[in-house]
Amino acid sequence: MQRLALGLSLLLICGAVSAEQIKPAVKAKTKPAPAATGAAKKTAAKPAAKGPPAQMLFGAVTAPAPLAARAIGSYARGCLAGGISLPINGPDWQVMRLSRNRNWGTPQLLDYLERLASDARALDGWPGLLVGDMAQPRGGPMITGHSSHQIGLDADVWLTPMPNHILTSQEREDLSATSMLKDPFTVDPAKWTPLHTKLIKRAASYPQVSRIFVHPAIKKALCQQAGKDRAWLGKVRPWWGHYYHFHIRLKCPPEMTGCENQKPPSGDDGCGTELANWFTMMRKAEIAAARPAVPGAKPALKKPPLSLGDLPQECMTILNSGGGGPVIAPDGTVPAALKAVAGKDAGPPEPHLDPEALAALRAQMSSSKSKSGSKAAPTAAASAAAAESTVSPDSTQSIPAAQAAPASPSVPMPDRKPQ
Ligand SMILES: [Zn+2]
């Protein structure tokens, strides 16, 4: 009821203002080269001009589309109609980084967060949620930080407990989330507490949850601390970057046509081979990250940003309806201030191994290459890895569908963009 009233008042507020009309990106048809020679392939693969990136358009929108609430498309390729904003203060939560204007979602996401905040406090003793990025007012791709969060069904929650006072706007900008990691492979027992395990378990326990993403080291801690009740662990998926926050993804609400669900997780608790594969991948990534850049080497190929034409057609309607449309220059640029605000990170940078530990890891990796069952190097990182198998990771199994492309068993550096 409350949500309906909110939606109606938004209609009244936004309905009268006209938006700048966004033209569809003209999708030039790229004909495949008839002869598949290397050179011909290169020419054909050249991306056609597609108009401004969709992240610029959606990132510049300041108000929701005054339509019935609906998640349109998929988590990493879609948009949001009738988004509503999570109040910045609730009895058991506070929204962080208000300047980003990313506390929007479907009514289902808001209901879920409010319920989780209340249950976690009442039943588990978690003091309250600090809520990070949800979606932009009309969803869609973002200028910084996420490849998903596009349809109002994703939310990041900090692993920092809510302080016992109402934070000022400035504190919400400046406060940094706490990293749970001691090193790239291990949670810090001084930071990670049984309450954190309870919170993630609680978050995963509701039927409307599709997945929870956490850093692989956190998944490992959860596997160790779960006890006998392990059914919820299958929904908790390892992913890069989630060491100071966790990411909640809800299933498409059944009544929302045009919302594309992700394939459900296998049901396995994910604590065996899958997690071991993640650790193998992380070790390779750690070594690759420390490698000095080769002068003159070509930078890794980046996926071109999504254009409006890459999103479901309805997303153009979403962008154009009601007020609060994109403030965007005719050349497709967005105001610098907006970019700067969106670029602020919520947490500390990811930890890396010190030179000694890195050398030990290198030695361990090369020795396990030449013979199986090598001895673990005497470092925290290496000992964490010691018990794990070296089976090639099937990374596409464990990552969100739209993110599945970057990693393959032989690629040590998958797309590490936070979700
Ligand atoms: Zn996220």
mmCIF file with all atom_site columns, N, CA and C in Angstrom, residues 98-153:
data_model
loop_
_atom_site.group_PDB
_atom_site.id
_atom_site.type_symbol
_atom_site.label_atom_id
_atom_site.label_alt_id
_atom_site.label_comp_id
_atom_site.label_asym_id
_atom_site.label_entity_id
_atom_site.label_seq_id
_atom_site.pdbx_PDB_ins_code
_atom_site.Cartn_x
_atom_site.Cartn_y
_atom_site.Cartn_z
_atom_site.occupancy
_atom_site.B_iso_or_equiv
_atom_site.pdbx_formal_charge
_atom_site.auth_seq_id
_atom_site.auth_comp_id
_atom_site.auth_asym_id
_atom_site.auth_atom_id
_atom_site.pdbx_PDB_model_num
ATOM 1   N N  . LEU A 1 98  ? 25.133 9.036   -0.777  1.00 0.00 ? 98  LEU A N  1
ATOM 2   C CA . LEU A 1 98  ? 23.879 9.575   -1.326  1.00 0.00 ? 98  LEU A CA 1
ATOM 3   C C  . LEU A 1 98  ? 24.105 10.300  -2.646  1.00 0.00 ? 98  LEU A C  1
ATOM 4   N N  . SER A 1 99  ? 25.298 10.887  -2.806  1.00 0.00 ? 99  SER A N  1
ATOM 5   C CA . SER A 1 99  ? 25.568 11.667  -4.023  1.00 0.00 ? 99  SER A CA 1
ATOM 6   C C  . SER A 1 99  ? 25.495 10.801  -5.281  1.00 0.00 ? 99  SER A C  1
ATOM 7   N N  . ARG A 1 100 ? 25.617 9.508   -5.131  1.00 0.00 ? 100 ARG A N  1
ATOM 8   C CA . ARG A 1 100 ? 25.583 8.647   -6.312  1.00 0.00 ? 100 ARG A CA 1
ATOM 9   C C  . ARG A 1 100 ? 24.161 8.427   -6.827  1.00 0.00 ? 100 ARG A C  1
ATOM 10  N N  . ASN A 1 101 ? 23.164 8.689   -5.983  1.00 0.00 ? 101 ASN A N  1
ATOM 11  C CA . ASN A 1 101 ? 21.762 8.515   -6.380  1.00 0.00 ? 101 ASN A CA 1
ATOM 12  C C  . ASN A 1 101 ? 21.511 7.112   -6.949  1.00 0.00 ? 101 ASN A C  1
ATOM 13  N N  . ARG A 1 102 ? 21.988 6.129   -6.213  1.00 0.00 ? 102 ARG A N  1
ATOM 14  C CA . ARG A 1 102 ? 21.825 4.748   -6.687  1.00 0.00 ? 102 ARG A CA 1
ATOM 15  C C  . ARG A 1 102 ? 21.032 3.903   -5.692  1.00 0.00 ? 102 ARG A C  1
ATOM 16  N N  . ASN A 1 103 ? 20.157 4.561   -4.930  1.00 0.00 ? 103 ASN A N  1
ATOM 17  C CA . ASN A 1 103 ? 19.365 3.795   -3.950  1.00 0.00 ? 103 ASN A CA 1
ATOM 18  C C  . ASN A 1 103 ? 17.965 3.507   -4.484  1.00 0.00 ? 103 ASN A C  1
ATOM 19  N N  . TRP A 1 104 ? 17.898 3.116   -5.771  1.00 0.00 ? 104 TRP A N  1
ATOM 20  C CA . TRP A 1 104 ? 16.615 2.852   -6.415  1.00 0.00 ? 104 TRP A CA 1
ATOM 21  C C  . TRP A 1 104 ? 16.448 1.370   -6.700  1.00 0.00 ? 104 TRP A C  1
ATOM 22  N N  . GLY A 1 105 ? 15.199 0.952   -6.754  1.00 0.00 ? 105 GLY A N  1
ATOM 23  C CA . GLY A 1 105 ? 14.959 -0.458  -7.056  1.00 0.00 ? 105 GLY A CA 1
ATOM 24  C C  . GLY A 1 105 ? 13.492 -0.738  -7.279  1.00 0.00 ? 105 GLY A C  1
ATOM 25  N N  . THR A 1 106 ? 13.183 -1.994  -7.470  1.00 0.00 ? 106 THR A N  1
ATOM 26  C CA . THR A 1 106 ? 11.793 -2.428  -7.563  1.00 0.00 ? 106 THR A CA 1
ATOM 27  C C  . THR A 1 106 ? 11.210 -2.430  -6.139  1.00 0.00 ? 106 THR A C  1
ATOM 28  N N  . PRO A 1 107 ? 9.882  -2.371  -6.016  1.00 0.00 ? 107 PRO A N  1
ATOM 29  C CA . PRO A 1 107 ? 9.287  -2.467  -4.676  1.00 0.00 ? 107 PRO A CA 1
ATOM 30  C C  . PRO A 1 107 ? 9.717  -3.752  -3.974  1.00 0.00 ? 107 PRO A C  1
ATOM 31  N N  . GLN A 1 108 ? 9.902  -4.810  -4.753  1.00 0.00 ? 108 GLN A N  1
ATOM 32  C CA . GLN A 1 108 ? 10.300 -6.098  -4.162  1.00 0.00 ? 108 GLN A CA 1
ATOM 33  C C  . GLN A 1 108 ? 11.681 -5.997  -3.517  1.00 0.00 ? 108 GLN A C  1
ATOM 34  N N  . LEU A 1 109 ? 12.581 -5.245  -4.149  1.00 0.00 ? 109 LEU A N  1
ATOM 35  C CA . LEU A 1 109 ? 13.928 -5.114  -3.574  1.00 0.00 ? 109 LEU A CA 1
ATOM 36  C C  . LEU A 1 109 ? 13.871 -4.302  -2.278  1.00 0.00 ? 109 LEU A C  1
ATOM 37  N N  . LEU A 1 110 ? 13.055 -3.247  -2.284  1.00 0.00 ? 110 LEU A N  1
ATOM 38  C CA . LEU A 1 110 ? 12.934 -2.444  -1.069  1.00 0.00 ? 110 LEU A CA 1
ATOM 39  C C  . LEU A 1 110 ? 12.312 -3.242  0.071   1.00 0.00 ? 110 LEU A C  1
ATOM 40  N N  . ASP A 1 111 ? 11.262 -3.996  -0.261  1.00 0.00 ? 111 ASP A N  1
ATOM 41  C CA . ASP A 1 111 ? 10.627 -4.823  0.774   1.00 0.00 ? 111 ASP A CA 1
ATOM 42  C C  . ASP A 1 111 ? 11.632 -5.814  1.352   1.00 0.00 ? 111 ASP A C  1
ATOM 43  N N  . TYR A 1 112 ? 12.408 -6.409  0.462   1.00 0.00 ? 112 TYR A N  1
ATOM 44  C CA . TYR A 1 112 ? 13.399 -7.394  0.903   1.00 0.00 ? 112 TYR A CA 1
ATOM 45  C C  . TYR A 1 112 ? 14.423 -6.744  1.839   1.00 0.00 ? 112 TYR A C  1
ATOM 46  N N  . LEU A 1 113 ? 14.961 -5.609  1.441   1.00 0.00 ? 113 LEU A N  1
ATOM 47  C CA . LEU A 1 113 ? 16.011 -4.973  2.250   1.00 0.00 ? 113 LEU A CA 1
ATOM 48  C C  . LEU A 1 113 ? 15.477 -4.565  3.625   1.00 0.00 ? 113 LEU A C  1
ATOM 49  N N  . GLU A 1 114 ? 14.253 -4.057  3.633   1.00 0.00 ? 114 GLU A N  1
ATOM 50  C CA . GLU A 1 114 ? 13.658 -3.646  4.910   1.00 0.00 ? 114 GLU A CA 1
ATOM 51  C C  . GLU A 1 114 ? 13.453 -4.862  5.818   1.00 0.00 ? 114 GLU A C  1
ATOM 52  N N  . ARG A 1 115 ? 13.005 -5.956  5.220   1.00 0.00 ? 115 ARG A N  1
ATOM 53  C CA . ARG A 1 115 ? 12.791 -7.194  5.987   1.00 0.00 ? 115 ARG A CA 1
ATOM 54  C C  . ARG A 1 115 ? 14.129 -7.740  6.496   1.00 0.00 ? 115 ARG A C  1
ATOM 55  N N  . LEU A 1 116 ? 15.121 -7.772  5.625   1.00 0.00 ? 116 LEU A N  1
ATOM 56  C CA . LEU A 1 116 ? 16.432 -8.283  6.029   1.00 0.00 ? 116 LEU A CA 1
ATOM 57  C C  . LEU A 1 116 ? 17.013 -7.441  7.159   1.00 0.00 ? 116 LEU A C  1
ATOM 58  N N  . ALA A 1 117 ? 16.912 -6.132  7.017   1.00 0.00 ? 117 ALA A N  1
ATOM 59  C CA . ALA A 1 117 ? 17.461 -5.241  8.045   1.00 0.00 ? 117 ALA A CA 1
ATOM 60  C C  . ALA A 1 117 ? 16.799 -5.511  9.389   1.00 0.00 ? 117 ALA A C  1
ATOM 61  N N  . SER A 1 118 ? 15.478 -5.668  9.353   1.00 0.00 ? 118 SER A N  1
ATOM 62  C CA . SER A 1 118 ? 14.742 -5.873  10.589  1.00 0.00 ? 118 SER A CA 1
ATOM 63  C C  . SER A 1 118 ? 15.019 -7.264  11.183  1.00 0.00 ? 118 SER A C  1
ATOM 64  N N  . ASP A 1 119 ? 15.008 -8.305  10.340  1.00 0.00 ? 119 ASP A N  1
ATOM 65  C CA . ASP A 1 119 ? 15.268 -9.664  10.831  1.00 0.00 ? 119 ASP A CA 1
ATOM 66  C C  . ASP A 1 119 ? 16.694 -9.804  11.352  1.00 0.00 ? 119 ASP A C  1
ATOM 67  N N  . ALA A 1 120 ? 17.641 -9.215  10.618  1.00 0.00 ? 120 ALA A N  1
ATOM 68  C CA . ALA A 1 120 ? 19.046 -9.375  11.023  1.00 0.00 ? 120 ALA A CA 1
ATOM 69  C C  . ALA A 1 120 ? 19.273 -8.740  12.386  1.00 0.00 ? 120 ALA A C  1
ATOM 70  N N  . ARG A 1 121 ? 18.584 -7.641  12.641  1.00 0.00 ? 121 ARG A N  1
ATOM 71  C CA . ARG A 1 121 ? 18.768 -7.012  13.950  1.00 0.00 ? 121 ARG A CA 1
ATOM 72  C C  . ARG A 1 121 ? 18.045 -7.794  15.044  1.00 0.00 ? 121 ARG A C  1
ATOM 73  N N  . ALA A 1 122 ? 16.767 -8.102  14.761  1.00 0.00 ? 122 ALA A N  1
ATOM 74  C CA . ALA A 1 122 ? 15.959 -8.749  15.803  1.00 0.00 ? 122 ALA A CA 1
ATOM 75  C C  . ALA A 1 122 ? 16.412 -10.183 16.076  1.00 0.00 ? 122 ALA A C  1
ATOM 76  N N  . LEU A 1 123 ? 16.766 -10.910 15.025  1.00 0.00 ? 123 LEU A N  1
ATOM 77  C CA . LEU A 1 123 ? 17.022 -12.349 15.201  1.00 0.00 ? 123 LEU A CA 1
ATOM 78  C C  . LEU A 1 123 ? 18.502 -12.700 15.337  1.00 0.00 ? 123 LEU A C  1
ATOM 79  N N  . ASP A 1 124 ? 19.370 -11.868 14.760  1.00 0.00 ? 124 ASP A N  1
ATOM 80  C CA . ASP A 1 124 ? 20.802 -12.210 14.779  1.00 0.00 ? 124 ASP A CA 1
ATOM 81  C C  . ASP A 1 124 ? 21.651 -11.222 15.575  1.00 0.00 ? 124 ASP A C  1
ATOM 82  N N  . GLY A 1 125 ? 21.107 -10.066 15.873  1.00 0.00 ? 125 GLY A N  1
ATOM 83  C CA . GLY A 1 125 ? 21.882 -9.067  16.602  1.00 0.00 ? 125 GLY A CA 1
ATOM 84  C C  . GLY A 1 125 ? 22.799 -8.224  15.723  1.00 0.00 ? 125 GLY A C  1
ATOM 85  N N  . TRP A 1 126 ? 22.584 -8.223  14.413  1.00 0.00 ? 126 TRP A N  1
ATOM 86  C CA . TRP A 1 126 ? 23.353 -7.317  13.533  1.00 0.00 ? 126 TRP A CA 1
ATOM 87  C C  . TRP A 1 126 ? 22.777 -5.913  13.703  1.00 0.00 ? 126 TRP A C  1
ATOM 88  N N  . PRO A 1 127 ? 23.628 -4.922  14.007  1.00 0.00 ? 127 PRO A N  1
ATOM 89  C CA . PRO A 1 127 ? 23.095 -3.620  14.423  1.00 0.00 ? 127 PRO A CA 1
ATOM 90  C C  . PRO A 1 127 ? 22.294 -2.856  13.368  1.00 0.00 ? 127 PRO A C  1
ATOM 91  N N  . GLY A 1 128 ? 22.408 -3.211  12.121  1.00 0.00 ? 128 GLY A N  1
ATOM 92  C CA . GLY A 1 128 ? 21.689 -2.499  11.073  1.00 0.00 ? 128 GLY A CA 1
ATOM 93  C C  . GLY A 1 128 ? 22.517 -2.519  9.806   1.00 0.00 ? 128 GLY A C  1
ATOM 94  N N  . LEU A 1 129 ? 21.843 -2.312  8.662   1.00 0.00 ? 129 LEU A N  1
ATOM 95  C CA . LEU A 1 129 ? 22.532 -2.417  7.371   1.00 0.00 ? 129 LEU A CA 1
ATOM 96  C C  . LEU A 1 129 ? 23.028 -1.054  6.900   1.00 0.00 ? 129 LEU A C  1
ATOM 97  N N  . LEU A 1 130 ? 24.246 -1.026  6.366   1.00 0.00 ? 130 LEU A N  1
ATOM 98  C CA . LEU A 1 130 ? 24.693 0.121   5.576   1.00 0.00 ? 130 LEU A CA 1
ATOM 99  C C  . LEU A 1 130 ? 24.527 -0.299  4.118   1.00 0.00 ? 130 LEU A C  1
ATOM 100 N N  . VAL A 1 131 ? 23.616 0.385   3.437   1.00 0.00 ? 131 VAL A N  1
ATOM 101 C CA . VAL A 1 131 ? 23.261 -0.019  2.079   1.00 0.00 ? 131 VAL A CA 1
ATOM 102 C C  . VAL A 1 131 ? 24.087 0.784   1.079   1.00 0.00 ? 131 VAL A C  1
ATOM 103 N N  . GLY A 1 132 ? 24.762 0.092   0.201   1.00 0.00 ? 132 GLY A N  1
ATOM 104 C CA . GLY A 1 132 ? 25.559 0.735   -0.848  1.00 0.00 ? 132 GLY A CA 1
ATOM 105 C C  . GLY A 1 132 ? 24.748 0.885   -2.119  1.00 0.00 ? 132 GLY A C  1
ATOM 106 N N  . ASP A 1 133 ? 25.366 0.629   -3.245  1.00 0.00 ? 133 ASP A N  1
ATOM 107 C CA . ASP A 1 133 ? 24.687 0.829   -4.525  1.00 0.00 ? 133 ASP A CA 1
ATOM 108 C C  . ASP A 1 133 ? 23.553 -0.168  -4.733  1.00 0.00 ? 133 ASP A C  1
ATOM 109 N N  . MET A 1 134 ? 22.431 0.367   -5.186  1.00 0.00 ? 134 MET A N  1
ATOM 110 C CA . MET A 1 134 ? 21.332 -0.472  -5.683  1.00 0.00 ? 134 MET A CA 1
ATOM 111 C C  . MET A 1 134 ? 21.272 -0.199  -7.196  1.00 0.00 ? 134 MET A C  1
ATOM 112 N N  . ALA A 1 135 ? 20.250 0.505   -7.663  1.00 0.00 ? 135 ALA A N  1
ATOM 113 C CA . ALA A 1 135 ? 20.206 0.851   -9.090  1.00 0.00 ? 135 ALA A CA 1
ATOM 114 C C  . ALA A 1 135 ? 20.070 2.353   -9.232  1.00 0.00 ? 135 ALA A C  1
ATOM 115 N N  . GLN A 1 136 ? 20.298 2.836   -10.448 1.00 0.00 ? 136 GLN A N  1
ATOM 116 C CA . GLN A 1 136 ? 20.024 4.233   -10.780 1.00 0.00 ? 136 GLN A CA 1
ATOM 117 C C  . GLN A 1 136 ? 18.508 4.406   -10.902 1.00 0.00 ? 136 GLN A C  1
ATOM 118 N N  . PRO A 1 137 ? 18.023 5.665   -10.922 1.00 0.00 ? 137 PRO A N  1
ATOM 119 C CA . PRO A 1 137 ? 16.565 5.860   -10.941 1.00 0.00 ? 137 PRO A CA 1
ATOM 120 C C  . PRO A 1 137 ? 15.853 5.071   -12.046 1.00 0.00 ? 137 PRO A C  1
ATOM 121 N N  . ARG A 1 138 ? 16.509 4.972   -13.200 1.00 0.00 ? 138 ARG A N  1
ATOM 122 C CA . ARG A 1 138 ? 15.892 4.171   -14.277 1.00 0.00 ? 138 ARG A CA 1
ATOM 123 C C  . ARG A 1 138 ? 16.745 2.942   -14.597 1.00 0.00 ? 138 ARG A C  1
ATOM 124 N N  . GLY A 1 139 ? 17.536 2.541   -13.641 1.00 0.00 ? 139 GLY A N  1
ATOM 125 C CA . GLY A 1 139 ? 18.383 1.370   -13.844 1.00 0.00 ? 139 GLY A CA 1
ATOM 126 C C  . GLY A 1 139 ? 19.409 1.610   -14.940 1.00 0.00 ? 139 GLY A C  1
ATOM 127 N N  . GLY A 1 140 ? 19.641 0.601   -15.753 1.00 0.00 ? 140 GLY A N  1
ATOM 128 C CA . GLY A 1 140 ? 20.578 0.725   -16.867 1.00 0.00 ? 140 GLY A CA 1
ATOM 129 C C  . GLY A 1 140 ? 22.026 0.638   -16.427 1.00 0.00 ? 140 GLY A C  1
ATOM 130 N N  . PRO A 1 141 ? 22.936 0.643   -17.419 1.00 0.00 ? 141 PRO A N  1
ATOM 131 C CA . PRO A 1 141 ? 24.366 0.562   -17.099 1.00 0.00 ? 141 PRO A CA 1
ATOM 132 C C  . PRO A 1 141 ? 24.830 1.806   -16.358 1.00 0.00 ? 141 PRO A C  1
ATOM 133 N N  . MET A 1 142 ? 25.889 1.657   -15.570 1.00 0.00 ? 142 MET A N  1
ATOM 134 C CA . MET A 1 142 ? 26.417 2.767   -14.771 1.00 0.00 ? 142 MET A CA 1
ATOM 135 C C  . MET A 1 142 ? 27.761 3.238   -15.326 1.00 0.00 ? 142 MET A C  1
ATOM 136 N N  . ILE A 1 143 ? 28.059 4.497   -15.039 1.00 0.00 ? 143 ILE A N  1
ATOM 137 C CA . ILE A 1 143 ? 29.330 5.054   -15.512 1.00 0.00 ? 143 ILE A CA 1
ATOM 138 C C  . ILE A 1 143 ? 30.503 4.360   -14.828 1.00 0.00 ? 143 ILE A C  1
ATOM 139 N N  . THR A 1 144 ? 30.334 4.035   -13.567 1.00 0.00 ? 144 THR A N  1
ATOM 140 C CA . THR A 1 144 ? 31.427 3.387   -12.838 1.00 0.00 ? 144 THR A CA 1
ATOM 141 C C  . THR A 1 144 ? 30.901 2.229   -12.000 1.00 0.00 ? 144 THR A C  1
ATOM 142 N N  . GLY A 1 145 ? 31.754 1.280   -11.791 1.00 0.00 ? 145 GLY A N  1
ATOM 143 C CA . GLY A 1 145 ? 31.582 0.345   -10.677 1.00 0.00 ? 145 GLY A CA 1
ATOM 144 C C  . GLY A 1 145 ? 30.879 -0.965  -10.902 1.00 0.00 ? 145 GLY A C  1
ATOM 145 N N  . HIS A 1 146 ? 29.914 -1.035  -11.774 1.00 0.00 ? 146 HIS A N  1
ATOM 146 C CA . HIS A 1 146 ? 29.163 -2.292  -11.851 1.00 0.00 ? 146 HIS A CA 1
ATOM 147 C C  . HIS A 1 146 ? 28.870 -2.651  -13.297 1.00 0.00 ? 146 HIS A C  1
ATOM 148 N N  . SER A 1 147 ? 28.788 -3.947  -13.547 1.00 0.00 ? 147 SER A N  1
ATOM 149 C CA . SER A 1 147 ? 28.241 -4.326  -14.845 1.00 0.00 ? 147 SER A CA 1
ATOM 150 C C  . SER A 1 147 ? 26.789 -4.784  -14.686 1.00 0.00 ? 147 SER A C  1
ATOM 151 N N  . SER A 1 148 ? 26.416 -5.184  -13.476 1.00 0.00 ? 148 SER A N  1
ATOM 152 C CA . SER A 1 148 ? 24.993 -5.516  -13.264 1.00 0.00 ? 148 SER A CA 1
ATOM 153 C C  . SER A 1 148 ? 24.302 -4.345  -12.554 1.00 0.00 ? 148 SER A C  1
ATOM 154 N N  . HIS A 1 149 ? 23.414 -4.603  -11.616 1.00 0.00 ? 149 HIS A N  1
ATOM 155 C CA . HIS A 1 149 ? 22.665 -3.543  -10.911 1.00 0.00 ? 149 HIS A CA 1
ATOM 156 C C  . HIS A 1 149 ? 21.805 -2.746  -11.899 1.00 0.00 ? 149 HIS A C  1
ATOM 157 N N  . GLN A 1 150 ? 21.355 -3.356  -12.979 1.00 0.00 ? 150 GLN A N  1
ATOM 158 C CA . GLN A 1 150 ? 20.679 -2.566  -14.019 1.00 0.00 ? 150 GLN A CA 1
ATOM 159 C C  . GLN A 1 150 ? 19.157 -2.611  -13.961 1.00 0.00 ? 150 GLN A C  1
ATOM 160 N N  . ILE A 1 151 ? 18.572 -3.572  -13.219 1.00 0.00 ? 151 ILE A N  1
ATOM 161 C CA . ILE A 1 151 ? 17.105 -3.712  -13.326 1.00 0.00 ? 151 ILE A CA 1
ATOM 162 C C  . ILE A 1 151 ? 16.375 -3.591  -11.988 1.00 0.00 ? 151 ILE A C  1
ATOM 163 N N  . GLY A 1 152 ? 17.075 -3.102  -10.981 1.00 0.00 ? 152 GLY A N  1
ATOM 164 C CA . GLY A 1 152 ? 16.390 -2.856  -9.702  1.00 0.00 ? 152 GLY A CA 1
ATOM 165 C C  . GLY A 1 152 ? 16.196 -4.085  -8.851  1.00 0.00 ? 152 GLY A C  1
ATOM 166 N N  . LEU A 1 153 ? 17.005 -5.111  -9.085  1.00 0.00 ? 153 LEU A N  1
ATOM 167 C CA . LEU A 1 153 ? 16.908 -6.326  -8.276  1.00 0.00 ? 153 LEU A CA 1
ATOM 168 C C  . LEU A 1 153 ? 18.237 -6.677  -7.602  1.00 0.00 ? 153 LEU A C  1
#
